[in-house]
Structure formats: C-alpha cells, structure tokens
Amino acid sequence: MDHDDHVELIRGGVTDAGQVWADLGAGRGAFTLALADLLPEGSRIYAVDRDEAALHANAREIRKQFPEAQVTYLRGDFTGSLRLPGLDGIVMANSLHFQRDQPAALATVCANLRPGGRLVLVEYNIERGNPAVPYPVPYRRWTELAAAAGFKATELLHRRPSRFLSEIYSALSR
C-alpha cells in the first residue's frame, strides 16, 4: 500500500471530525502521514509507539512531507497511562491485533476520547491468528468489541485486498 491507500482507508472517519487526533501504534508513520494530509491546518496529532527508532523515522517523514504538521511524539504503550489531552479522534492501524485482552486495551484507549469522539480502526479481515497478526480483529468481531466499549455506531469505511493477508478494512466507531 502507498500513501494514497492509507489516506483512502481513513478519510471517511477523519474528514470534518475535529482537530486533535492520535495515531496509536504509529510506528514509522504511514497513518500519521495520512492524518497530516487529511486534517485541517492547525490540527494536532499525537503519534504514540513503544519503538523509539520507529518514532524517529515517523518524525523524519512528517518533516519531509508535511513540515507544517503539528505532531507530538510519545514513546509508550497505548494500553498504559498516556498523558494525552481529550482527543477528537484516534486512529489504530494494525495495532489492536497485538493485544490479547482487546476489551481492556479499548477501555484504556477510549478513556482518551472526548464525548462524541471517533475511533478509526484499520485491521486485517481474518479470523485465524498467525505470528504477524496474533489476535485478529475481523470486522464482525470489531462491531462486537466497539459496542461493548460503548460506541453507539460502527460503520465499515473501506475494504481492499491485501497482498499479505486476504483483505484489510477500515471502520469508524462513534
């Protein structure tokens, strides 16, 4: 996938949805870049990841492609205590499938959302785990997890074939 694919996956959940967002499990920044491309000028993005080297790579790409973007980089585990302001939205792209206790992880994550906030999830639409995706979150399961976490509505945003694992999808939960 390239930058345009990343933008398309999250566009429907991000456009016109506030200016303070986090990319949880941001890694090298594919979806941090997509957020920087979609959010209006003056927005703030918090890129969170445990891997400091990945965050440095993320910062280099943001400076190169979106030098005006306001991004704060936080090294840490998004399932722990983070010092984030109330967020208008969160993007979690290929990060929830690493969490064994997904309901607990979501409870922690959702505590950072402002009332009416949005969570945009990007995951592989597979049922069986493997070393790359140990705890898969197929769309059917995501709708159940999102409802249990207190989201009132979940909608499928986009689906596309994956050259690695069948299909990747994005969903918006409010």
Short mmCIF file of N, CA and C in Angstrom, two decimals:
data_model
loop_
_atom_site.label_atom_id
_atom_site.label_comp_id
_atom_site.label_asym_id
_atom_site.label_seq_id
_atom_site.Cartn_x
_atom_site.Cartn_y
_atom_site.Cartn_z
N MET A 1 0.85 -1.18 0.00
CA MET A 1 0.00 0.00 0.00
C MET A 1 0.89 1.24 0.00
N ASP A 2 0.35 2.30 -0.57
CA ASP A 2 1.08 3.56 -0.58
C ASP A 2 0.29 4.62 0.19
N HIS A 3 0.80 5.84 0.18
CA HIS A 3 0.19 6.92 0.94
C HIS A 3 -1.28 7.14 0.55
N ASP A 4 -1.56 7.12 -0.74
CA ASP A 4 -2.94 7.33 -1.18
C ASP A 4 -3.88 6.25 -0.63
N ASP A 5 -3.40 5.02 -0.55
CA ASP A 5 -4.20 3.93 0.03
C ASP A 5 -4.48 4.19 1.51
N HIS A 6 -3.47 4.63 2.24
CA HIS A 6 -3.64 4.92 3.66
C HIS A 6 -4.65 6.04 3.87
N VAL A 7 -4.54 7.08 3.05
CA VAL A 7 -5.49 8.20 3.14
C VAL A 7 -6.91 7.71 2.87
N GLU A 8 -7.09 6.92 1.83
CA GLU A 8 -8.43 6.43 1.48
C GLU A 8 -9.02 5.55 2.59
N LEU A 9 -8.19 4.78 3.23
CA LEU A 9 -8.69 3.90 4.30
C LEU A 9 -9.30 4.70 5.44
N ILE A 10 -8.74 5.87 5.77
CA ILE A 10 -9.23 6.60 6.95
C ILE A 10 -10.04 7.85 6.63
N ARG A 11 -10.03 8.29 5.38
CA ARG A 11 -10.67 9.56 5.01
C ARG A 11 -12.09 9.70 5.57
N GLY A 12 -12.93 8.71 5.38
CA GLY A 12 -14.33 8.80 5.79
C GLY A 12 -14.54 8.95 7.29
N GLY A 13 -13.55 8.60 8.08
CA GLY A 13 -13.68 8.74 9.52
C GLY A 13 -13.03 9.98 10.08
N VAL A 14 -12.18 10.62 9.28
CA VAL A 14 -11.38 11.74 9.77
C VAL A 14 -11.90 13.08 9.29
N THR A 15 -12.36 13.17 8.06
CA THR A 15 -12.78 14.44 7.49
C THR A 15 -13.87 15.08 8.33
N ASP A 16 -13.69 16.36 8.63
CA ASP A 16 -14.66 17.14 9.42
C ASP A 16 -14.92 16.55 10.79
N ALA A 17 -13.88 16.05 11.43
CA ALA A 17 -14.09 15.38 12.72
C ALA A 17 -13.17 15.90 13.81
N GLY A 18 -12.95 17.21 13.86
CA GLY A 18 -12.13 17.78 14.92
C GLY A 18 -10.67 17.87 14.55
N GLN A 19 -9.90 18.45 15.46
CA GLN A 19 -8.52 18.78 15.14
C GLN A 19 -7.48 18.17 16.07
N VAL A 20 -7.87 17.37 17.04
CA VAL A 20 -6.89 16.76 17.94
C VAL A 20 -7.05 15.24 17.83
N TRP A 21 -6.03 14.61 17.23
CA TRP A 21 -6.09 13.18 16.94
C TRP A 21 -4.84 12.49 17.45
N ALA A 22 -4.96 11.19 17.65
CA ALA A 22 -3.81 10.37 17.99
C ALA A 22 -3.73 9.19 17.03
N ASP A 23 -2.50 8.81 16.72
CA ASP A 23 -2.22 7.61 15.96
C ASP A 23 -1.57 6.65 16.95
N LEU A 24 -2.33 5.66 17.40
CA LEU A 24 -1.85 4.74 18.44
C LEU A 24 -1.26 3.50 17.80
N GLY A 25 0.00 3.25 18.13
CA GLY A 25 0.76 2.21 17.44
C GLY A 25 1.26 2.79 16.11
N ALA A 26 1.73 4.03 16.16
CA ALA A 26 2.05 4.81 14.97
C ALA A 26 3.20 4.26 14.15
N GLY A 27 4.12 3.58 14.79
CA GLY A 27 5.26 3.03 14.05
C GLY A 27 5.98 4.06 13.23
N ARG A 28 6.33 3.70 12.01
CA ARG A 28 7.12 4.55 11.12
C ARG A 28 6.28 5.65 10.46
N GLY A 29 4.96 5.64 10.69
CA GLY A 29 4.18 6.81 10.35
C GLY A 29 3.27 6.78 9.15
N ALA A 30 2.95 5.63 8.60
CA ALA A 30 2.08 5.60 7.43
C ALA A 30 0.75 6.32 7.69
N PHE A 31 0.15 6.07 8.85
CA PHE A 31 -1.15 6.68 9.13
C PHE A 31 -1.01 8.03 9.82
N THR A 32 0.14 8.32 10.42
CA THR A 32 0.41 9.67 10.90
C THR A 32 0.46 10.60 9.69
N LEU A 33 1.13 10.16 8.63
CA LEU A 33 1.18 10.93 7.39
C LEU A 33 -0.21 11.11 6.79
N ALA A 34 -1.02 10.07 6.82
CA ALA A 34 -2.38 10.17 6.29
C ALA A 34 -3.19 11.19 7.10
N LEU A 35 -3.05 11.17 8.41
CA LEU A 35 -3.74 12.16 9.24
C LEU A 35 -3.27 13.57 8.90
N ALA A 36 -1.95 13.74 8.76
CA ALA A 36 -1.41 15.06 8.44
C ALA A 36 -1.96 15.56 7.10
N ASP A 37 -2.18 14.65 6.19
CA ASP A 37 -2.73 15.01 4.88
C ASP A 37 -4.21 15.40 4.98
N LEU A 38 -4.96 14.76 5.85
CA LEU A 38 -6.41 14.96 5.92
C LEU A 38 -6.88 16.05 6.88
N LEU A 39 -6.18 16.23 7.98
CA LEU A 39 -6.65 17.17 9.00
C LEU A 39 -6.42 18.62 8.57
N PRO A 40 -7.28 19.53 9.03
CA PRO A 40 -7.12 20.94 8.65
C PRO A 40 -5.87 21.56 9.30
N GLU A 41 -5.42 22.64 8.71
CA GLU A 41 -4.27 23.37 9.25
C GLU A 41 -4.54 23.74 10.70
N GLY A 42 -3.53 23.64 11.52
CA GLY A 42 -3.66 23.96 12.94
C GLY A 42 -4.02 22.77 13.80
N SER A 43 -4.25 21.63 13.19
CA SER A 43 -4.59 20.43 13.95
C SER A 43 -3.36 19.92 14.69
N ARG A 44 -3.60 19.10 15.70
CA ARG A 44 -2.53 18.49 16.49
C ARG A 44 -2.68 16.98 16.38
N ILE A 45 -1.57 16.29 16.15
CA ILE A 45 -1.53 14.83 16.09
C ILE A 45 -0.56 14.33 17.15
N TYR A 46 -0.97 13.32 17.88
CA TYR A 46 -0.10 12.63 18.84
C TYR A 46 0.21 11.27 18.26
N ALA A 47 1.48 11.02 17.98
CA ALA A 47 1.93 9.73 17.45
C ALA A 47 2.53 8.95 18.61
N VAL A 48 1.93 7.80 18.91
CA VAL A 48 2.33 7.01 20.08
C VAL A 48 2.82 5.64 19.62
N ASP A 49 3.98 5.24 20.11
CA ASP A 49 4.51 3.92 19.81
C ASP A 49 5.56 3.57 20.86
N ARG A 50 5.77 2.27 21.07
CA ARG A 50 6.80 1.80 22.00
C ARG A 50 8.19 1.87 21.39
N ASP A 51 8.27 1.89 20.07
CA ASP A 51 9.54 1.80 19.36
C ASP A 51 10.08 3.21 19.06
N GLU A 52 11.11 3.60 19.79
CA GLU A 52 11.66 4.95 19.63
C GLU A 52 12.25 5.16 18.23
N ALA A 53 12.92 4.16 17.69
CA ALA A 53 13.51 4.29 16.36
C ALA A 53 12.41 4.50 15.31
N ALA A 54 11.29 3.79 15.45
CA ALA A 54 10.18 3.98 14.52
C ALA A 54 9.62 5.39 14.63
N LEU A 55 9.51 5.92 15.84
CA LEU A 55 9.02 7.28 16.01
C LEU A 55 9.97 8.30 15.37
N HIS A 56 11.27 8.07 15.46
CA HIS A 56 12.23 8.97 14.80
C HIS A 56 12.04 8.93 13.29
N ALA A 57 11.85 7.73 12.74
CA ALA A 57 11.60 7.61 11.30
C ALA A 57 10.29 8.32 10.92
N ASN A 58 9.27 8.18 11.77
CA ASN A 58 7.99 8.84 11.58
C ASN A 58 8.21 10.36 11.52
N ALA A 59 8.96 10.89 12.47
CA ALA A 59 9.21 12.34 12.53
C ALA A 59 9.96 12.83 11.29
N ARG A 60 10.93 12.06 10.82
CA ARG A 60 11.67 12.44 9.60
C ARG A 60 10.72 12.55 8.40
N GLU A 61 9.83 11.56 8.25
CA GLU A 61 8.90 11.58 7.12
C GLU A 61 7.91 12.73 7.21
N ILE A 62 7.42 12.98 8.41
CA ILE A 62 6.48 14.11 8.58
C ILE A 62 7.18 15.41 8.22
N ARG A 63 8.41 15.63 8.74
CA ARG A 63 9.13 16.87 8.43
C ARG A 63 9.35 17.02 6.92
N LYS A 64 9.61 15.91 6.25
CA LYS A 64 9.88 15.94 4.82
C LYS A 64 8.60 16.21 4.01
N GLN A 65 7.50 15.52 4.35
CA GLN A 65 6.30 15.61 3.53
C GLN A 65 5.27 16.63 4.00
N PHE A 66 5.20 16.86 5.31
CA PHE A 66 4.22 17.80 5.87
C PHE A 66 4.90 18.65 6.95
N PRO A 67 5.83 19.52 6.56
CA PRO A 67 6.61 20.27 7.56
C PRO A 67 5.76 21.17 8.45
N GLU A 68 4.57 21.54 8.00
CA GLU A 68 3.70 22.41 8.80
C GLU A 68 2.88 21.63 9.83
N ALA A 69 2.87 20.32 9.73
CA ALA A 69 2.06 19.50 10.65
C ALA A 69 2.57 19.62 12.08
N GLN A 70 1.63 19.69 13.00
CA GLN A 70 1.96 19.75 14.42
C GLN A 70 1.80 18.35 15.01
N VAL A 71 2.92 17.67 15.19
CA VAL A 71 2.91 16.30 15.67
C VAL A 71 3.75 16.22 16.94
N THR A 72 3.17 15.61 17.96
CA THR A 72 3.89 15.32 19.20
C THR A 72 4.12 13.83 19.23
N TYR A 73 5.36 13.44 19.49
CA TYR A 73 5.73 12.02 19.51
C TYR A 73 5.86 11.55 20.95
N LEU A 74 5.18 10.48 21.26
CA LEU A 74 5.20 9.92 22.61
C LEU A 74 5.63 8.47 22.56
N ARG A 75 6.73 8.17 23.24
CA ARG A 75 7.16 6.78 23.34
C ARG A 75 6.41 6.16 24.50
N GLY A 76 5.65 5.11 24.22
CA GLY A 76 4.89 4.46 25.28
C GLY A 76 3.94 3.44 24.71
N ASP A 77 3.32 2.75 25.62
CA ASP A 77 2.36 1.70 25.30
C ASP A 77 0.96 2.30 25.40
N PHE A 78 0.19 2.25 24.33
CA PHE A 78 -1.13 2.88 24.35
C PHE A 78 -2.11 2.17 25.29
N THR A 79 -1.75 1.00 25.80
CA THR A 79 -2.62 0.34 26.77
C THR A 79 -2.30 0.78 28.19
N GLY A 80 -1.29 1.63 28.33
CA GLY A 80 -0.93 2.15 29.64
C GLY A 80 -1.43 3.57 29.80
N SER A 81 -0.92 4.22 30.80
CA SER A 81 -1.32 5.59 31.09
C SER A 81 -0.55 6.55 30.19
N LEU A 82 -1.26 7.26 29.36
CA LEU A 82 -0.66 8.26 28.48
C LEU A 82 -1.15 9.63 28.89
N ARG A 83 -0.30 10.59 28.73
CA ARG A 83 -0.70 11.97 29.03
C ARG A 83 -1.14 12.63 27.73
N LEU A 84 -2.40 12.40 27.41
CA LEU A 84 -2.97 12.97 26.20
C LEU A 84 -4.11 13.90 26.58
N PRO A 85 -4.30 14.95 25.79
CA PRO A 85 -5.48 15.79 26.02
C PRO A 85 -6.71 15.02 25.53
N GLY A 86 -7.89 15.55 25.78
CA GLY A 86 -9.09 14.93 25.21
C GLY A 86 -8.97 14.93 23.70
N LEU A 87 -9.20 13.80 23.10
CA LEU A 87 -9.00 13.63 21.67
C LEU A 87 -10.32 13.66 20.91
N ASP A 88 -10.31 14.29 19.76
CA ASP A 88 -11.46 14.25 18.85
C ASP A 88 -11.51 12.91 18.14
N GLY A 89 -10.35 12.31 17.93
CA GLY A 89 -10.31 11.05 17.23
C GLY A 89 -9.02 10.28 17.46
N ILE A 90 -9.12 9.00 17.20
CA ILE A 90 -7.98 8.08 17.32
C ILE A 90 -7.96 7.21 16.08
N VAL A 91 -6.78 7.01 15.55
CA VAL A 91 -6.56 6.02 14.50
C VAL A 91 -5.74 4.89 15.13
N MET A 92 -6.22 3.67 14.96
CA MET A 92 -5.48 2.48 15.37
C MET A 92 -5.37 1.60 14.13
N ALA A 93 -4.19 1.61 13.52
CA ALA A 93 -3.99 0.85 12.29
C ALA A 93 -3.04 -0.31 12.57
N ASN A 94 -3.57 -1.50 12.47
CA ASN A 94 -2.78 -2.71 12.67
C ASN A 94 -2.07 -2.72 14.01
N SER A 95 -2.75 -2.26 15.03
CA SER A 95 -2.18 -2.26 16.37
C SER A 95 -3.03 -3.05 17.37
N LEU A 96 -4.33 -3.08 17.17
CA LEU A 96 -5.19 -3.80 18.12
C LEU A 96 -4.95 -5.31 18.04
N HIS A 97 -4.53 -5.80 16.88
CA HIS A 97 -4.33 -7.25 16.74
C HIS A 97 -3.12 -7.78 17.51
N PHE A 98 -2.37 -6.91 18.18
CA PHE A 98 -1.28 -7.34 19.06
C PHE A 98 -1.72 -7.44 20.51
N GLN A 99 -2.95 -7.08 20.80
CA GLN A 99 -3.45 -7.07 22.18
C GLN A 99 -4.25 -8.33 22.48
N ARG A 100 -3.79 -9.08 23.45
CA ARG A 100 -4.51 -10.29 23.85
C ARG A 100 -5.85 -9.91 24.50
N ASP A 101 -5.82 -8.94 25.41
CA ASP A 101 -7.03 -8.50 26.10
C ASP A 101 -7.56 -7.24 25.40
N GLN A 102 -8.21 -7.43 24.28
CA GLN A 102 -8.67 -6.30 23.49
C GLN A 102 -9.72 -5.44 24.20
N PRO A 103 -10.66 -6.01 24.94
CA PRO A 103 -11.60 -5.15 25.66
C PRO A 103 -10.90 -4.21 26.66
N ALA A 104 -9.91 -4.71 27.38
CA ALA A 104 -9.18 -3.86 28.33
C ALA A 104 -8.39 -2.78 27.59
N ALA A 105 -7.76 -3.15 26.49
CA ALA A 105 -7.00 -2.18 25.71
C ALA A 105 -7.92 -1.08 25.20
N LEU A 106 -9.10 -1.47 24.72
CA LEU A 106 -10.06 -0.48 24.22
C LEU A 106 -10.57 0.44 25.32
N ALA A 107 -10.79 -0.09 26.50
CA ALA A 107 -11.24 0.75 27.61
C ALA A 107 -10.21 1.83 27.91
N THR A 108 -8.95 1.47 27.90
CA THR A 108 -7.88 2.45 28.14
C THR A 108 -7.83 3.47 27.02
N VAL A 109 -7.88 3.00 25.80
CA VAL A 109 -7.83 3.88 24.64
C VAL A 109 -9.01 4.85 24.64
N CYS A 110 -10.20 4.34 24.86
CA CYS A 110 -11.41 5.17 24.78
C CYS A 110 -11.48 6.22 25.87
N ALA A 111 -10.77 6.00 26.96
CA ALA A 111 -10.74 7.00 28.04
C ALA A 111 -10.11 8.30 27.56
N ASN A 112 -9.38 8.27 26.46
CA ASN A 112 -8.74 9.47 25.92
C ASN A 112 -9.63 10.26 24.97
N LEU A 113 -10.77 9.69 24.59
CA LEU A 113 -11.66 10.37 23.64
C LEU A 113 -12.58 11.36 24.34
N ARG A 114 -12.78 12.49 23.72
CA ARG A 114 -13.78 13.45 24.18
C ARG A 114 -15.16 12.86 23.91
N PRO A 115 -16.19 13.32 24.59
CA PRO A 115 -17.55 12.88 24.24
C PRO A 115 -17.81 13.15 22.76
N GLY A 116 -18.34 12.17 22.07
CA GLY A 116 -18.59 12.29 20.64
C GLY A 116 -17.36 11.99 19.78
N GLY A 117 -16.26 11.57 20.42
CA GLY A 117 -15.04 11.27 19.68
C GLY A 117 -15.19 10.05 18.79
N ARG A 118 -14.24 9.90 17.89
CA ARG A 118 -14.27 8.83 16.89
C ARG A 118 -13.05 7.94 17.01
N LEU A 119 -13.25 6.68 16.72
CA LEU A 119 -12.14 5.75 16.62
C LEU A 119 -12.17 5.13 15.23
N VAL A 120 -11.08 5.30 14.49
CA VAL A 120 -10.95 4.71 13.17
C VAL A 120 -10.00 3.53 13.30
N LEU A 121 -10.50 2.36 13.00
CA LEU A 121 -9.72 1.13 13.11
C LEU A 121 -9.36 0.64 11.72
N VAL A 122 -8.12 0.21 11.55
CA VAL A 122 -7.66 -0.43 10.32
C VAL A 122 -7.09 -1.77 10.73
N GLU A 123 -7.64 -2.84 10.18
CA GLU A 123 -7.20 -4.20 10.56
C GLU A 123 -7.36 -5.15 9.38
N TYR A 124 -6.71 -6.29 9.52
CA TYR A 124 -6.89 -7.37 8.56
C TYR A 124 -8.20 -8.07 8.86
N ASN A 125 -8.93 -8.39 7.84
CA ASN A 125 -10.23 -9.03 8.00
C ASN A 125 -10.04 -10.56 7.94
N ILE A 126 -9.36 -11.08 8.95
CA ILE A 126 -9.08 -12.51 9.02
C ILE A 126 -9.57 -13.06 10.36
N GLU A 127 -9.86 -14.34 10.38
CA GLU A 127 -10.39 -14.99 11.58
C GLU A 127 -9.32 -15.70 12.41
N ARG A 128 -8.31 -16.25 11.75
CA ARG A 128 -7.31 -17.04 12.46
C ARG A 128 -6.02 -16.27 12.61
N GLY A 129 -5.44 -16.34 13.82
CA GLY A 129 -4.19 -15.64 14.10
C GLY A 129 -3.00 -16.32 13.48
N ASN A 130 -1.91 -15.57 13.43
CA ASN A 130 -0.63 -16.05 12.94
C ASN A 130 0.45 -15.20 13.61
N PRO A 131 1.73 -15.46 13.39
CA PRO A 131 2.76 -14.67 14.06
C PRO A 131 2.69 -13.16 13.77
N ALA A 132 2.26 -12.77 12.59
CA ALA A 132 2.17 -11.35 12.24
C ALA A 132 0.92 -10.68 12.81
N VAL A 133 -0.14 -11.44 12.96
CA VAL A 133 -1.42 -10.93 13.47
C VAL A 133 -1.90 -11.93 14.52
N PRO A 134 -1.33 -11.85 15.73
CA PRO A 134 -1.62 -12.90 16.72
C PRO A 134 -3.07 -12.95 17.22
N TYR A 135 -3.72 -11.80 17.32
CA TYR A 135 -5.10 -11.75 17.84
C TYR A 135 -5.96 -10.95 16.85
N PRO A 136 -6.36 -11.60 15.77
CA PRO A 136 -7.05 -10.86 14.70
C PRO A 136 -8.36 -10.22 15.14
N VAL A 137 -8.71 -9.16 14.43
CA VAL A 137 -9.94 -8.42 14.69
C VAL A 137 -10.71 -8.29 13.37
N PRO A 138 -11.34 -9.38 12.93
CA PRO A 138 -12.16 -9.26 11.71
C PRO A 138 -13.30 -8.27 11.97
N TYR A 139 -13.84 -7.72 10.90
CA TYR A 139 -14.86 -6.70 11.05
C TYR A 139 -16.01 -7.16 11.94
N ARG A 140 -16.45 -8.37 11.79
CA ARG A 140 -17.55 -8.89 12.62
C ARG A 140 -17.20 -8.75 14.10
N ARG A 141 -15.99 -9.13 14.46
CA ARG A 141 -15.56 -9.03 15.86
C ARG A 141 -15.43 -7.57 16.28
N TRP A 142 -14.95 -6.71 15.37
CA TRP A 142 -14.81 -5.30 15.73
C TRP A 142 -16.16 -4.69 16.10
N THR A 143 -17.21 -5.02 15.37
CA THR A 143 -18.52 -4.45 15.72
C THR A 143 -18.93 -4.84 17.13
N GLU A 144 -18.62 -6.06 17.53
CA GLU A 144 -18.93 -6.52 18.88
C GLU A 144 -18.07 -5.81 19.93
N LEU A 145 -16.77 -5.71 19.67
CA LEU A 145 -15.86 -5.04 20.60
C LEU A 145 -16.23 -3.57 20.75
N ALA A 146 -16.54 -2.91 19.65
CA ALA A 146 -16.88 -1.49 19.69
C ALA A 146 -18.16 -1.25 20.49
N ALA A 147 -19.16 -2.09 20.28
CA ALA A 147 -20.41 -1.95 21.04
C ALA A 147 -20.16 -2.17 22.53
N ALA A 148 -19.36 -3.17 22.87
CA ALA A 148 -19.05 -3.45 24.27
C ALA A 148 -18.25 -2.32 24.90
N ALA A 149 -17.47 -1.59 24.09
CA ALA A 149 -16.67 -0.46 24.59
C ALA A 149 -17.51 0.80 24.74
N GLY A 150 -18.77 0.76 24.30
CA GLY A 150 -19.66 1.90 24.47
C GLY A 150 -19.90 2.74 23.24
N PHE A 151 -19.35 2.33 22.11
CA PHE A 151 -19.63 3.08 20.89
C PHE A 151 -21.06 2.80 20.46
N LYS A 152 -21.74 3.84 20.02
CA LYS A 152 -23.16 3.72 19.64
C LYS A 152 -23.34 3.24 18.21
N ALA A 153 -22.35 3.53 17.36
CA ALA A 153 -22.47 3.15 15.95
C ALA A 153 -21.11 2.81 15.38
N THR A 154 -21.08 1.79 14.55
CA THR A 154 -19.87 1.41 13.83
C THR A 154 -20.24 1.20 12.38
N GLU A 155 -19.41 1.74 11.50
CA GLU A 155 -19.66 1.57 10.07
C GLU A 155 -18.38 1.18 9.36
N LEU A 156 -18.53 0.33 8.39
CA LEU A 156 -17.42 -0.07 7.55
C LEU A 156 -17.11 1.09 6.60
N LEU A 157 -15.87 1.53 6.58
CA LEU A 157 -15.48 2.64 5.71
C LEU A 157 -14.95 2.17 4.37
N HIS A 158 -14.04 1.21 4.43
CA HIS A 158 -13.33 0.84 3.20
C HIS A 158 -12.79 -0.58 3.34
N ARG A 159 -12.73 -1.27 2.22
CA ARG A 159 -12.12 -2.60 2.16
C ARG A 159 -11.21 -2.64 0.95
N ARG A 160 -10.13 -3.35 1.09
CA ARG A 160 -9.24 -3.53 -0.05
C ARG A 160 -8.49 -4.82 0.09
N PRO A 161 -8.15 -5.44 -1.01
CA PRO A 161 -7.36 -6.67 -0.93
C PRO A 161 -6.00 -6.38 -0.30
N SER A 162 -5.48 -7.36 0.38
CA SER A 162 -4.15 -7.26 0.98
C SER A 162 -3.27 -8.30 0.33
N ARG A 163 -2.09 -7.91 -0.05
CA ARG A 163 -1.18 -8.90 -0.65
C ARG A 163 -0.61 -9.82 0.41
N PHE A 164 -0.78 -9.47 1.69
CA PHE A 164 -0.27 -10.30 2.78
C PHE A 164 -1.32 -11.24 3.34
N LEU A 165 -2.48 -10.68 3.70
CA LEU A 165 -3.49 -11.47 4.41
C LEU A 165 -4.90 -11.17 3.91
N SER A 166 -5.25 -11.64 2.77
CA SER A 166 -6.60 -11.59 2.25
C SER A 166 -7.13 -10.17 2.05
N GLU A 167 -7.60 -9.53 3.13
CA GLU A 167 -8.26 -8.23 2.99
C GLU A 167 -7.94 -7.38 4.21
N ILE A 168 -7.86 -6.06 3.96
CA ILE A 168 -7.72 -5.09 5.04
C ILE A 168 -8.96 -4.21 4.99
N TYR A 169 -9.43 -3.79 6.15
CA TYR A 169 -10.63 -2.94 6.20
C TYR A 169 -10.38 -1.76 7.14
N SER A 170 -11.20 -0.76 7.00
CA SER A 170 -11.23 0.33 7.97
C SER A 170 -12.68 0.51 8.41
N ALA A 171 -12.82 0.91 9.66
CA ALA A 171 -14.15 1.10 10.25
C ALA A 171 -14.13 2.33 11.14
N LEU A 172 -15.25 2.99 11.22
CA LEU A 172 -15.42 4.15 12.08
C LEU A 172 -16.40 3.78 13.18
N SER A 173 -15.99 4.02 14.42
CA SER A 173 -16.89 3.84 15.56
C SER A 173 -17.03 5.17 16.27
N ARG A 174 -18.30 5.50 16.58
CA ARG A 174 -18.60 6.77 17.28
C ARG A 174 -19.27 6.49 18.59
#
